[in-house]
Amino acid sequence: MTLKRQSQVFTKEEELHLAKYLEKASKLHHGLSSLCVRQLAYQLAIQNQKADEKICKWANNIASYDWFYGFMKRNTQLSLRVPEATSLSRSTSFNKHNIGCFFENLQKLLVKYHFGPEAIWNIDETGLSTVHKPKKIVATKGVKQIGKMTPGERGELVTACCATNAMRGYIPPFLIFPRKNWQDRMLNGAPAGTNASVFPSGWMTAENFIKFLQHFKKYTKCSVECPMLIIMDNHDSHISIESLNFAKENGISLSTIPPHTSHNSVWTTQSLL
């Protein structure tokens, strides 16, 4: 009982709200790991201004294991599940049950908000290398190795996050450069309206996803009165309290597709990118 009292940080209503979100995320094929739940709990505690000594003991901006196991004991409808291995998932995820669940959840959103085709958006990310793949060239027969100038030996990964709607409309791309500090010259020659951010690896993060949502709002003019639907892959990098609140406050509904099925179920994977 002592462990339970020490690990209690949120009110019953706050924990119930969090538990319902985790259940909904799982049904939408966006189940969160224990690490992500602990990160989400920390963000929620900061947002709700939990000035408690227990929060001070949470190191590295993440809730403690003590809190997590206490939370799971208090919410017995939740359990830790082991997902399928990736190789097995790729061959079995695109099935009638998983795709059926996705379209069932999608239909509920369409009925609730009456989205038109111009309000249904798909976002996808792709990695762009700064080194081009050389084409074949004419050279002397018998020479073992032929060289050609390239920007670098290995190049660097730049992530492009693109969005298009069911009317084939699109917004300017959002880029993530593999840098620690931003420089305006990074957008030299980019398409008009392109926005960007930085991260050492060049990957999408929760902090950059909120910037993308702000970029999305700027060009779609979405609002509570003019809601928009975003269909996307389920990446942990997209999830944060800040991004969820921003989406809710600006009329953005997020729907995630089942893991390892975008190659068959999303049109941007086959056409835009």
PDB file of N, CA and C in Angstrom, residues 13-48:
ATOM      1  N   GLU A  13      -9.408  11.314 -11.950  1.00  0.00           N
ATOM      2  CA  GLU A  13      -9.936  11.781 -13.230  1.00  0.00           C
ATOM      3  C   GLU A  13      -8.817  11.920 -14.267  1.00  0.00           C
ATOM      4  N   GLU A  14      -7.669  12.434 -13.844  1.00  0.00           N
ATOM      5  CA  GLU A  14      -6.543  12.598 -14.766  1.00  0.00           C
ATOM      6  C   GLU A  14      -6.004  11.247 -15.229  1.00  0.00           C
ATOM      7  N   GLU A  15      -5.911  10.297 -14.292  1.00  0.00           N
ATOM      8  CA  GLU A  15      -5.439   8.961 -14.664  1.00  0.00           C
ATOM      9  C   GLU A  15      -6.432   8.261 -15.580  1.00  0.00           C
ATOM     10  N   LEU A  16      -7.727   8.460 -15.326  1.00  0.00           N
ATOM     11  CA  LEU A  16      -8.747   7.852 -16.179  1.00  0.00           C
ATOM     12  C   LEU A  16      -8.656   8.412 -17.594  1.00  0.00           C
ATOM     13  N   HIS A  17      -8.420   9.713 -17.702  1.00  0.00           N
ATOM     14  CA  HIS A  17      -8.280  10.347 -19.014  1.00  0.00           C
ATOM     15  C   HIS A  17      -7.075   9.776 -19.752  1.00  0.00           C
ATOM     16  N   LEU A  18      -5.961   9.600 -19.045  1.00  0.00           N
ATOM     17  CA  LEU A  18      -4.756   9.037 -19.648  1.00  0.00           C
ATOM     18  C   LEU A  18      -4.980   7.587 -20.062  1.00  0.00           C
ATOM     19  N   ALA A  19      -5.643   6.812 -19.199  1.00  0.00           N
ATOM     20  CA  ALA A  19      -5.909   5.399 -19.508  1.00  0.00           C
ATOM     21  C   ALA A  19      -6.795   5.267 -20.743  1.00  0.00           C
ATOM     22  N   LYS A  20      -7.815   6.128 -20.855  1.00  0.00           N
ATOM     23  CA  LYS A  20      -8.698   6.084 -22.021  1.00  0.00           C
ATOM     24  C   LYS A  20      -7.937   6.436 -23.297  1.00  0.00           C
ATOM     25  N   TYR A  21      -7.013   7.384 -23.180  1.00  0.00           N
ATOM     26  CA  TYR A  21      -6.213   7.736 -24.351  1.00  0.00           C
ATOM     27  C   TYR A  21      -5.358   6.553 -24.792  1.00  0.00           C
ATOM     28  N   LEU A  22      -4.745   5.847 -23.834  1.00  0.00           N
ATOM     29  CA  LEU A  22      -3.896   4.700 -24.167  1.00  0.00           C
ATOM     30  C   LEU A  22      -4.712   3.590 -24.820  1.00  0.00           C
ATOM     31  N   GLU A  23      -5.945   3.387 -24.328  1.00  0.00           N
ATOM     32  CA  GLU A  23      -6.822   2.384 -24.941  1.00  0.00           C
ATOM     33  C   GLU A  23      -7.163   2.778 -26.374  1.00  0.00           C
ATOM     34  N   LYS A  24      -7.501   4.051 -26.557  1.00  0.00           N
ATOM     35  CA  LYS A  24      -7.866   4.526 -27.895  1.00  0.00           C
ATOM     36  C   LYS A  24      -6.676   4.428 -28.840  1.00  0.00           C
ATOM     37  N   ALA A  25      -5.486   4.800 -28.351  1.00  0.00           N
ATOM     38  CA  ALA A  25      -4.284   4.729 -29.183  1.00  0.00           C
ATOM     39  C   ALA A  25      -4.011   3.298 -29.623  1.00  0.00           C
ATOM     40  N   SER A  26      -4.230   2.344 -28.715  1.00  0.00           N
ATOM     41  CA  SER A  26      -4.009   0.937 -29.054  1.00  0.00           C
ATOM     42  C   SER A  26      -4.987   0.473 -30.128  1.00  0.00           C
ATOM     43  N   LYS A  27      -6.254   0.888 -30.015  1.00  0.00           N
ATOM     44  CA  LYS A  27      -7.257   0.494 -31.004  1.00  0.00           C
ATOM     45  C   LYS A  27      -6.964   1.101 -32.374  1.00  0.00           C
ATOM     46  N   LEU A  28      -6.302   2.266 -32.367  1.00  0.00           N
ATOM     47  CA  LEU A  28      -5.947   2.929 -33.625  1.00  0.00           C
ATOM     48  C   LEU A  28      -4.580   2.474 -34.129  1.00  0.00           C
ATOM     49  N   HIS A  29      -4.092   1.339 -33.583  1.00  0.00           N
ATOM     50  CA  HIS A  29      -2.805   0.769 -33.994  1.00  0.00           C
ATOM     51  C   HIS A  29      -1.641   1.700 -33.664  1.00  0.00           C
ATOM     52  N   HIS A  30      -1.777   2.428 -32.570  1.00  0.00           N
ATOM     53  CA  HIS A  30      -0.734   3.356 -32.148  1.00  0.00           C
ATOM     54  C   HIS A  30      -0.376   3.100 -30.691  1.00  0.00           C
ATOM     55  N   GLY A  31      -0.325   1.835 -30.293  1.00  0.00           N
ATOM     56  CA  GLY A  31      -0.023   1.500 -28.912  1.00  0.00           C
ATOM     57  C   GLY A  31       1.329   2.033 -28.476  1.00  0.00           C
ATOM     58  N   LEU A  32       1.400   2.535 -27.245  1.00  0.00           N
ATOM     59  CA  LEU A  32       2.623   3.140 -26.737  1.00  0.00           C
ATOM     60  C   LEU A  32       3.382   2.178 -25.833  1.00  0.00           C
ATOM     61  N   SER A  33       4.687   2.203 -25.914  1.00  0.00           N
ATOM     62  CA  SER A  33       5.528   1.392 -25.044  1.00  0.00           C
ATOM     63  C   SER A  33       5.543   1.997 -23.645  1.00  0.00           C
ATOM     64  N   SER A  34       6.064   1.249 -22.676  1.00  0.00           N
ATOM     65  CA  SER A  34       6.139   1.760 -21.308  1.00  0.00           C
ATOM     66  C   SER A  34       6.994   3.022 -21.253  1.00  0.00           C
ATOM     67  N   LEU A  35       8.045   3.080 -22.066  1.00  0.00           N
ATOM     68  CA  LEU A  35       8.892   4.266 -22.108  1.00  0.00           C
ATOM     69  C   LEU A  35       8.108   5.481 -22.587  1.00  0.00           C
ATOM     70  N   CYS A  36       7.322   5.313 -23.655  1.00  0.00           N
ATOM     71  CA  CYS A  36       6.529   6.423 -24.196  1.00  0.00           C
ATOM     72  C   CYS A  36       5.456   6.865 -23.208  1.00  0.00           C
ATOM     73  N   VAL A  37       4.856   5.907 -22.491  1.00  0.00           N
ATOM     74  CA  VAL A  37       3.838   6.249 -21.492  1.00  0.00           C
ATOM     75  C   VAL A  37       4.466   7.076 -20.383  1.00  0.00           C
ATOM     76  N   ARG A  38       5.649   6.711 -19.958  1.00  0.00           N
ATOM     77  CA  ARG A  38       6.334   7.450 -18.895  1.00  0.00           C
ATOM     78  C   ARG A  38       6.713   8.856 -19.360  1.00  0.00           C
ATOM     79  N   GLN A  39       7.129   8.981 -20.624  1.00  0.00           N
ATOM     80  CA  GLN A  39       7.436  10.305 -21.165  1.00  0.00           C
ATOM     81  C   GLN A  39       6.174  11.156 -21.247  1.00  0.00           C
ATOM     82  N   LEU A  40       5.078  10.531 -21.667  1.00  0.00           N
ATOM     83  CA  LEU A  40       3.804  11.231 -21.778  1.00  0.00           C
ATOM     84  C   LEU A  40       3.319  11.679 -20.404  1.00  0.00           C
ATOM     85  N   ALA A  41       3.504  10.827 -19.394  1.00  0.00           N
ATOM     86  CA  ALA A  41       3.091  11.158 -18.029  1.00  0.00           C
ATOM     87  C   ALA A  41       3.872  12.359 -17.502  1.00  0.00           C
ATOM     88  N   TYR A  42       5.147  12.410 -17.806  1.00  0.00           N
ATOM     89  CA  TYR A  42       5.957  13.548 -17.357  1.00  0.00           C
ATOM     90  C   TYR A  42       5.458  14.846 -18.000  1.00  0.00           C
ATOM     91  N   GLN A  43       5.190  14.797 -19.307  1.00  0.00           N
ATOM     92  CA  GLN A  43       4.684  15.983 -19.995  1.00  0.00           C
ATOM     93  C   GLN A  43       3.344  16.418 -19.414  1.00  0.00           C
ATOM     94  N   LEU A  44       2.503  15.435 -19.091  1.00  0.00           N
ATOM     95  CA  LEU A  44       1.192  15.729 -18.513  1.00  0.00           C
ATOM     96  C   LEU A  44       1.342  16.357 -17.135  1.00  0.00           C
ATOM     97  N   ALA A  45       2.297  15.867 -16.348  1.00  0.00           N
ATOM     98  CA  ALA A  45       2.531  16.416 -15.012  1.00  0.00           C
ATOM     99  C   ALA A  45       3.008  17.863 -15.092  1.00  0.00           C
ATOM    100  N   ILE A  46       3.897  18.146 -16.033  1.00  0.00           N
ATOM    101  CA  ILE A  46       4.387  19.514 -16.203  1.00  0.00           C
ATOM    102  C   ILE A  46       3.259  20.428 -16.663  1.00  0.00           C
ATOM    103  N   GLN A  47       2.453  19.942 -17.596  1.00  0.00           N
ATOM    104  CA  GLN A  47       1.340  20.747 -18.108  1.00  0.00           C
ATOM    105  C   GLN A  47       0.340  21.068 -17.014  1.00  0.00           C
ATOM    106  N   ASN A  48       0.075  20.093 -16.141  1.00  0.00           N
ATOM    107  CA  ASN A  48      -0.885  20.287 -15.051  1.00  0.00           C
ATOM    108  C   ASN A  48      -0.247  20.898 -13.815  1.00  0.00           C
TER     109      ASN A  48
END
